[in-house]
Amino acid sequence: MNRPVTVSEEALVTPVLVPEVTAEQTAKAAAAGPAYIVLAGISFSHFLNDTMQSLIASVYPILKDNYALDFAQIGMITLGVPVHRLAAAAGDRLSH
């Protein structure tokens, strides 16, 4: 699958010709720009959400040992984290 590639001297010195960019292509690229920014923002937010969800679950044994918590108390932590985020989101919406 990995085979050596032979490149001629001519290929190394020949300039690459790029077609001219038209106004229509520029307009399409400008219109798509904000969509990529929004998509990147949503993707990053989703990444942070999944990271927090997995980190909280991985800390449960440490919390259980250090603070002598039982499973019901750890379950309340599990319930409280999403509720806290919902309350923060609701507070942001209601304050405007």
mmCIF file of N, CA and C in Angstrom:
data_model
loop_
_atom_site.group_PDB
_atom_site.id
_atom_site.type_symbol
_atom_site.label_atom_id
_atom_site.label_comp_id
_atom_site.label_asym_id
_atom_site.label_seq_id
_atom_site.Cartn_x
_atom_site.Cartn_y
_atom_site.Cartn_z
ATOM 1 N N MET A 1 0.816 -1.180 0.000
ATOM 2 C CA MET A 1 0.000 0.000 0.000
ATOM 3 C C MET A 1 0.871 1.259 0.000
ATOM 4 N N ASN A 2 1.945 1.269 0.747
ATOM 5 C CA ASN A 2 2.860 2.414 0.748
ATOM 6 C C ASN A 2 3.933 2.181 -0.305
ATOM 7 N N ARG A 3 3.746 2.806 -1.446
ATOM 8 C CA ARG A 3 4.709 2.675 -2.518
ATOM 9 C C ARG A 3 5.427 3.999 -2.705
ATOM 10 N N PRO A 4 6.678 3.972 -3.078
ATOM 11 C CA PRO A 4 7.393 5.225 -3.316
ATOM 12 C C PRO A 4 6.823 5.953 -4.524
ATOM 13 N N VAL A 5 6.852 7.259 -4.444
ATOM 14 C CA VAL A 5 6.349 8.098 -5.527
ATOM 15 C C VAL A 5 7.537 8.785 -6.179
ATOM 16 N N THR A 6 7.595 8.733 -7.498
ATOM 17 C CA THR A 6 8.655 9.383 -8.241
ATOM 18 C C THR A 6 8.101 10.674 -8.828
ATOM 19 N N VAL A 7 8.757 11.794 -8.509
ATOM 20 C CA VAL A 7 8.330 13.094 -9.003
ATOM 21 C C VAL A 7 9.417 13.620 -9.924
ATOM 22 N N SER A 8 9.006 14.030 -11.119
ATOM 23 C CA SER A 8 9.982 14.517 -12.089
ATOM 24 C C SER A 8 10.400 15.943 -11.745
ATOM 25 N N GLU A 9 11.551 16.355 -12.281
ATOM 26 C CA GLU A 9 12.036 17.732 -12.092
ATOM 27 C C GLU A 9 11.053 18.733 -12.671
ATOM 28 N N GLU A 10 10.452 18.378 -13.796
ATOM 29 C CA GLU A 10 9.500 19.275 -14.447
ATOM 30 C C GLU A 10 8.296 19.554 -13.537
ATOM 31 N N ALA A 11 7.831 18.536 -12.839
ATOM 32 C CA ALA A 11 6.690 18.719 -11.939
ATOM 33 C C ALA A 11 7.046 19.618 -10.761
ATOM 34 N N LEU A 12 8.312 19.615 -10.368
ATOM 35 C CA LEU A 12 8.722 20.435 -9.235
ATOM 36 C C LEU A 12 8.854 21.910 -9.586
ATOM 37 N N VAL A 13 9.182 22.224 -10.834
ATOM 38 C CA VAL A 13 9.407 23.621 -11.215
ATOM 39 C C VAL A 13 8.248 24.239 -11.978
ATOM 40 N N THR A 14 7.315 23.432 -12.443
ATOM 41 C CA THR A 14 6.172 23.954 -13.195
ATOM 42 C C THR A 14 5.208 24.634 -12.217
ATOM 43 N N PRO A 15 4.824 25.879 -12.492
ATOM 44 C CA PRO A 15 3.899 26.557 -11.583
ATOM 45 C C PRO A 15 2.499 25.942 -11.654
ATOM 46 N N VAL A 16 1.804 26.016 -10.547
ATOM 47 C CA VAL A 16 0.435 25.516 -10.486
ATOM 48 C C VAL A 16 -0.491 26.662 -10.855
ATOM 49 N N LEU A 17 -1.347 26.452 -11.830
ATOM 50 C CA LEU A 17 -2.276 27.484 -12.269
ATOM 51 C C LEU A 17 -3.606 27.308 -11.547
ATOM 52 N N VAL A 18 -4.044 28.383 -10.917
ATOM 53 C CA VAL A 18 -5.307 28.366 -10.185
ATOM 54 C C VAL A 18 -6.300 29.214 -10.964
ATOM 55 N N PRO A 19 -7.494 28.703 -11.212
ATOM 56 C CA PRO A 19 -8.464 29.497 -11.968
ATOM 57 C C PRO A 19 -8.872 30.742 -11.167
ATOM 58 N N GLU A 20 -9.254 31.774 -11.885
ATOM 59 C CA GLU A 20 -9.678 33.020 -11.254
ATOM 60 C C GLU A 20 -10.944 32.786 -10.431
ATOM 61 N N VAL A 21 -11.021 33.466 -9.320
ATOM 62 C CA VAL A 21 -12.194 33.365 -8.461
ATOM 63 C C VAL A 21 -13.209 34.395 -8.936
ATOM 64 N N THR A 22 -14.420 33.914 -9.189
ATOM 65 C CA THR A 22 -15.458 34.821 -9.670
ATOM 66 C C THR A 22 -16.177 35.466 -8.485
ATOM 67 N N ALA A 23 -16.922 36.515 -8.777
ATOM 68 C CA ALA A 23 -17.692 37.205 -7.728
ATOM 69 C C ALA A 23 -18.753 36.281 -7.135
ATOM 70 N N GLU A 24 -19.306 35.418 -7.966
ATOM 71 C CA GLU A 24 -20.319 34.470 -7.484
ATOM 72 C C GLU A 24 -19.716 33.485 -6.488
ATOM 73 N N GLN A 25 -18.516 32.987 -6.770
ATOM 74 C CA GLN A 25 -17.848 32.065 -5.849
ATOM 75 C C GLN A 25 -17.491 32.766 -4.548
ATOM 76 N N THR A 26 -17.075 34.013 -4.631
ATOM 77 C CA THR A 26 -16.762 34.781 -3.433
ATOM 78 C C THR A 26 -18.004 34.984 -2.584
ATOM 79 N N ALA A 27 -19.136 35.278 -3.222
ATOM 80 C CA ALA A 27 -20.389 35.475 -2.493
ATOM 81 C C ALA A 27 -20.835 34.185 -1.814
ATOM 82 N N LYS A 28 -20.683 33.052 -2.494
ATOM 83 C CA LYS A 28 -21.051 31.771 -1.893
ATOM 84 C C LYS A 28 -20.179 31.474 -0.675
ATOM 85 N N ALA A 29 -18.891 31.734 -0.787
ATOM 86 C CA ALA A 29 -17.979 31.487 0.331
ATOM 87 C C ALA A 29 -18.294 32.409 1.498
ATOM 88 N N ALA A 30 -18.629 33.661 1.222
ATOM 89 C CA ALA A 30 -18.963 34.609 2.291
ATOM 90 C C ALA A 30 -20.256 34.212 2.981
ATOM 91 N N ALA A 31 -21.217 33.704 2.226
ATOM 92 C CA ALA A 31 -22.486 33.275 2.818
ATOM 93 C C ALA A 31 -22.302 32.030 3.674
ATOM 94 N N ALA A 32 -21.386 31.169 3.307
ATOM 95 C CA ALA A 32 -21.160 29.939 4.071
ATOM 96 C C ALA A 32 -20.297 30.181 5.299
ATOM 97 N N GLY A 33 -19.578 31.287 5.357
ATOM 98 C CA GLY A 33 -18.685 31.559 6.478
ATOM 99 C C GLY A 33 -19.351 31.525 7.839
ATOM 100 N N PRO A 34 -20.445 32.286 8.058
ATOM 101 C CA PRO A 34 -21.103 32.257 9.370
ATOM 102 C C PRO A 34 -21.641 30.882 9.734
ATOM 103 N N ALA A 35 -22.058 30.108 8.751
ATOM 104 C CA ALA A 35 -22.568 28.771 9.041
ATOM 105 C C ALA A 35 -21.472 27.901 9.656
ATOM 106 N N TYR A 36 -20.255 28.027 9.162
ATOM 107 C CA TYR A 36 -19.152 27.245 9.724
ATOM 108 C C TYR A 36 -18.800 27.719 11.128
ATOM 109 N N ILE A 37 -18.916 29.000 11.375
ATOM 110 C CA ILE A 37 -18.634 29.523 12.715
ATOM 111 C C ILE A 37 -19.665 28.989 13.703
ATOM 112 N N VAL A 38 -20.929 29.004 13.317
ATOM 113 C CA VAL A 38 -21.984 28.480 14.185
ATOM 114 C C VAL A 38 -21.797 26.982 14.397
ATOM 115 N N LEU A 39 -21.481 26.268 13.344
ATOM 116 C CA LEU A 39 -21.260 24.831 13.454
ATOM 117 C C LEU A 39 -20.089 24.524 14.393
ATOM 118 N N ALA A 40 -19.027 25.291 14.283
ATOM 119 C CA ALA A 40 -17.878 25.093 15.171
ATOM 120 C C ALA A 40 -18.254 25.396 16.618
ATOM 121 N N GLY A 41 -19.043 26.436 16.841
ATOM 122 C CA GLY A 41 -19.474 26.771 18.199
ATOM 123 C C GLY A 41 -20.346 25.693 18.806
ATOM 124 N N ILE A 42 -21.277 25.177 18.027
ATOM 125 C CA ILE A 42 -22.148 24.098 18.512
ATOM 126 C C ILE A 42 -21.328 22.845 18.788
ATOM 127 N N SER A 43 -20.405 22.535 17.917
ATOM 128 C CA SER A 43 -19.559 21.344 18.114
ATOM 129 C C SER A 43 -18.722 21.469 19.374
ATOM 130 N N PHE A 44 -18.151 22.649 19.608
ATOM 131 C CA PHE A 44 -17.331 22.843 20.803
ATOM 132 C C PHE A 44 -18.182 22.759 22.064
ATOM 133 N N SER A 45 -19.383 23.331 22.041
ATOM 134 C CA SER A 45 -20.281 23.251 23.189
ATOM 135 C C SER A 45 -20.669 21.808 23.481
ATOM 136 N N HIS A 46 -20.933 21.047 22.437
ATOM 137 C CA HIS A 46 -21.274 19.640 22.606
ATOM 138 C C HIS A 46 -20.087 18.871 23.203
ATOM 139 N N PHE A 47 -18.885 19.197 22.735
ATOM 140 C CA PHE A 47 -17.677 18.581 23.280
ATOM 141 C C PHE A 47 -17.539 18.871 24.778
ATOM 142 N N LEU A 48 -17.750 20.134 25.164
ATOM 143 C CA LEU A 48 -17.652 20.488 26.583
ATOM 144 C C LEU A 48 -18.716 19.773 27.408
ATOM 145 N N ASN A 49 -19.921 19.683 26.895
ATOM 146 C CA ASN A 49 -20.993 19.003 27.608
ATOM 147 C C ASN A 49 -20.652 17.533 27.835
ATOM 148 N N ASP A 50 -20.216 16.852 26.796
ATOM 149 C CA ASP A 50 -19.860 15.436 26.938
ATOM 150 C C ASP A 50 -18.671 15.250 27.875
ATOM 151 N N THR A 51 -17.721 16.164 27.813
ATOM 152 C CA THR A 51 -16.558 16.075 28.706
ATOM 153 C C THR A 51 -16.985 16.213 30.163
ATOM 154 N N MET A 52 -17.839 17.192 30.441
ATOM 155 C CA MET A 52 -18.302 17.381 31.819
ATOM 156 C C MET A 52 -19.092 16.173 32.303
ATOM 157 N N GLN A 53 -19.937 15.615 31.452
ATOM 158 C CA GLN A 53 -20.722 14.452 31.849
ATOM 159 C C GLN A 53 -19.818 13.268 32.193
ATOM 160 N N SER A 54 -18.767 13.065 31.414
ATOM 161 C CA SER A 54 -17.884 11.936 31.684
ATOM 162 C C SER A 54 -16.974 12.202 32.878
ATOM 163 N N LEU A 55 -16.580 13.456 33.086
ATOM 164 C CA LEU A 55 -15.723 13.769 34.229
ATOM 165 C C LEU A 55 -16.456 13.608 35.552
ATOM 166 N N ILE A 56 -17.708 14.014 35.594
ATOM 167 C CA ILE A 56 -18.469 13.899 36.833
ATOM 168 C C ILE A 56 -18.598 12.435 37.230
ATOM 169 N N ALA A 57 -18.919 11.587 36.283
ATOM 170 C CA ALA A 57 -19.057 10.162 36.585
ATOM 171 C C ALA A 57 -17.740 9.534 37.028
ATOM 172 N N SER A 58 -16.637 10.007 36.502
ATOM 173 C CA SER A 58 -15.354 9.418 36.883
ATOM 174 C C SER A 58 -14.901 9.864 38.269
ATOM 175 N N VAL A 59 -15.473 10.923 38.792
ATOM 176 C CA VAL A 59 -15.080 11.431 40.113
ATOM 177 C C VAL A 59 -15.918 10.805 41.232
ATOM 178 N N TYR A 60 -16.975 10.089 40.904
ATOM 179 C CA TYR A 60 -17.854 9.508 41.920
ATOM 180 C C TYR A 60 -17.115 8.662 42.952
ATOM 181 N N PRO A 61 -16.220 7.748 42.560
ATOM 182 C CA PRO A 61 -15.527 6.960 43.594
ATOM 183 C C PRO A 61 -14.698 7.828 44.548
ATOM 184 N N ILE A 62 -14.086 8.873 44.020
ATOM 185 C CA ILE A 62 -13.294 9.765 44.872
ATOM 186 C C ILE A 62 -14.203 10.490 45.853
ATOM 187 N N LEU A 63 -15.324 11.002 45.362
ATOM 188 C CA LEU A 63 -16.273 11.684 46.248
ATOM 189 C C LEU A 63 -16.828 10.736 47.302
ATOM 190 N N LYS A 64 -17.136 9.523 46.890
ATOM 191 C CA LYS A 64 -17.692 8.539 47.816
ATOM 192 C C LYS A 64 -16.709 8.237 48.944
ATOM 193 N N ASP A 65 -15.433 8.076 48.620
ATOM 194 C CA ASP A 65 -14.439 7.758 49.642
ATOM 195 C C ASP A 65 -14.083 8.965 50.511
ATOM 196 N N ASN A 66 -13.836 10.107 49.904
ATOM 197 C CA ASN A 66 -13.382 11.274 50.656
ATOM 198 C C ASN A 66 -14.460 11.878 51.547
ATOM 199 N N TYR A 67 -15.714 11.839 51.093
ATOM 200 C CA TYR A 67 -16.783 12.493 51.848
ATOM 201 C C TYR A 67 -17.764 11.509 52.449
ATOM 202 N N ALA A 68 -17.453 10.223 52.419
ATOM 203 C CA ALA A 68 -18.286 9.160 52.997
ATOM 204 C C ALA A 68 -19.728 9.275 52.509
ATOM 205 N N LEU A 69 -19.890 9.416 51.204
ATOM 206 C CA LEU A 69 -21.220 9.524 50.625
ATOM 207 C C LEU A 69 -21.771 8.142 50.326
ATOM 208 N N ASP A 70 -23.090 8.006 50.408
ATOM 209 C CA ASP A 70 -23.704 6.758 49.972
ATOM 210 C C ASP A 70 -24.216 6.938 48.541
ATOM 211 N N PHE A 71 -24.779 5.879 47.981
ATOM 212 C CA PHE A 71 -25.181 5.930 46.575
ATOM 213 C C PHE A 71 -26.331 6.901 46.347
ATOM 214 N N ALA A 72 -27.203 7.073 47.329
ATOM 215 C CA ALA A 72 -28.314 8.024 47.183
ATOM 216 C C ALA A 72 -27.776 9.451 47.077
ATOM 217 N N GLN A 73 -26.768 9.780 47.865
ATOM 218 C CA GLN A 73 -26.187 11.126 47.814
ATOM 219 C C GLN A 73 -25.458 11.365 46.492
ATOM 220 N N ILE A 74 -24.788 10.349 46.005
ATOM 221 C CA ILE A 74 -24.134 10.478 44.699
ATOM 222 C C ILE A 74 -25.177 10.630 43.598
ATOM 223 N N GLY A 75 -26.307 9.926 43.747
ATOM 224 C CA GLY A 75 -27.400 10.086 42.796
ATOM 225 C C GLY A 75 -27.958 11.500 42.808
ATOM 226 N N MET A 76 -27.980 12.143 43.972
ATOM 227 C CA MET A 76 -28.443 13.529 44.050
ATOM 228 C C MET A 76 -27.471 14.466 43.334
ATOM 229 N N ILE A 77 -26.184 14.165 43.397
ATOM 230 C CA ILE A 77 -25.202 14.955 42.647
ATOM 231 C C ILE A 77 -25.472 14.790 41.153
ATOM 232 N N THR A 78 -25.736 13.554 40.736
ATOM 233 C CA THR A 78 -26.023 13.285 39.330
ATOM 234 C C THR A 78 -27.261 14.048 38.873
ATOM 235 N N LEU A 79 -28.265 14.109 39.724
ATOM 236 C CA LEU A 79 -29.480 14.835 39.388
ATOM 237 C C LEU A 79 -29.246 16.342 39.426
ATOM 238 N N GLY A 80 -28.434 16.798 40.364
ATOM 239 C CA GLY A 80 -28.241 18.236 40.563
ATOM 240 C C GLY A 80 -27.446 18.925 39.477
ATOM 241 N N VAL A 81 -26.536 18.247 38.825
ATOM 242 C CA VAL A 81 -25.696 18.901 37.817
ATOM 243 C C VAL A 81 -26.520 19.366 36.622
ATOM 244 N N PRO A 82 -27.359 18.527 36.009
ATOM 245 C CA PRO A 82 -28.162 19.043 34.896
ATOM 246 C C PRO A 82 -29.182 20.089 35.337
ATOM 247 N N VAL A 83 -29.736 19.926 36.519
ATOM 248 C CA VAL A 83 -30.709 20.895 37.017
ATOM 249 C C VAL A 83 -30.040 22.244 37.217
ATOM 250 N N HIS A 84 -28.809 22.247 37.697
ATOM 251 C CA HIS A 84 -28.073 23.493 37.880
ATOM 252 C C HIS A 84 -27.877 24.200 36.539
ATOM 253 N N ARG A 85 -27.520 23.441 35.520
ATOM 254 C CA ARG A 85 -27.310 24.051 34.202
ATOM 255 C C ARG A 85 -28.618 24.582 33.626
ATOM 256 N N LEU A 86 -29.721 23.854 33.859
ATOM 257 C CA LEU A 86 -31.014 24.340 33.381
ATOM 258 C C LEU A 86 -31.418 25.612 34.111
ATOM 259 N N ALA A 87 -31.160 25.665 35.407
ATOM 260 C CA ALA A 87 -31.499 26.862 36.166
ATOM 261 C C ALA A 87 -30.667 28.060 35.699
ATOM 262 N N ALA A 88 -29.407 27.819 35.397
ATOM 263 C CA ALA A 88 -28.556 28.909 34.908
ATOM 264 C C ALA A 88 -29.052 29.401 33.550
ATOM 265 N N ALA A 89 -29.444 28.476 32.683
ATOM 266 C CA ALA A 89 -29.947 28.869 31.366
ATOM 267 C C ALA A 89 -31.275 29.622 31.499
ATOM 268 N N ALA A 90 -32.144 29.136 32.390
ATOM 269 C CA ALA A 90 -33.432 29.809 32.593
ATOM 270 C C ALA A 90 -33.213 31.194 33.197
ATOM 271 N N GLY A 91 -32.271 31.298 34.107
ATOM 272 C CA GLY A 91 -31.978 32.602 34.715
ATOM 273 C C GLY A 91 -31.447 33.597 33.695
ATOM 274 N N ASP A 92 -30.625 33.119 32.794
ATOM 275 C CA ASP A 92 -30.111 33.997 31.735
ATOM 276 C C ASP A 92 -31.234 34.482 30.844
ATOM 277 N N ARG A 93 -32.158 33.590 30.514
ATOM 278 C CA ARG A 93 -33.253 33.977 29.629
ATOM 279 C C ARG A 93 -34.238 34.922 30.335
ATOM 280 N N LEU A 94 -34.473 34.688 31.626
ATOM 281 C CA LEU A 94 -35.444 35.506 32.345
ATOM 282 C C LEU A 94 -34.874 36.880 32.717
ATOM 283 N N SER A 95 -33.565 36.995 32.796
ATOM 284 C CA SER A 95 -32.971 38.273 33.210
ATOM 285 C C SER A 95 -32.941 39.290 32.081
ATOM 286 N N HIS A 96 -33.173 38.859 30.846
ATOM 287 C CA HIS A 96 -33.129 39.803 29.714
ATOM 288 C C HIS A 96 -34.473 40.350 29.410
#
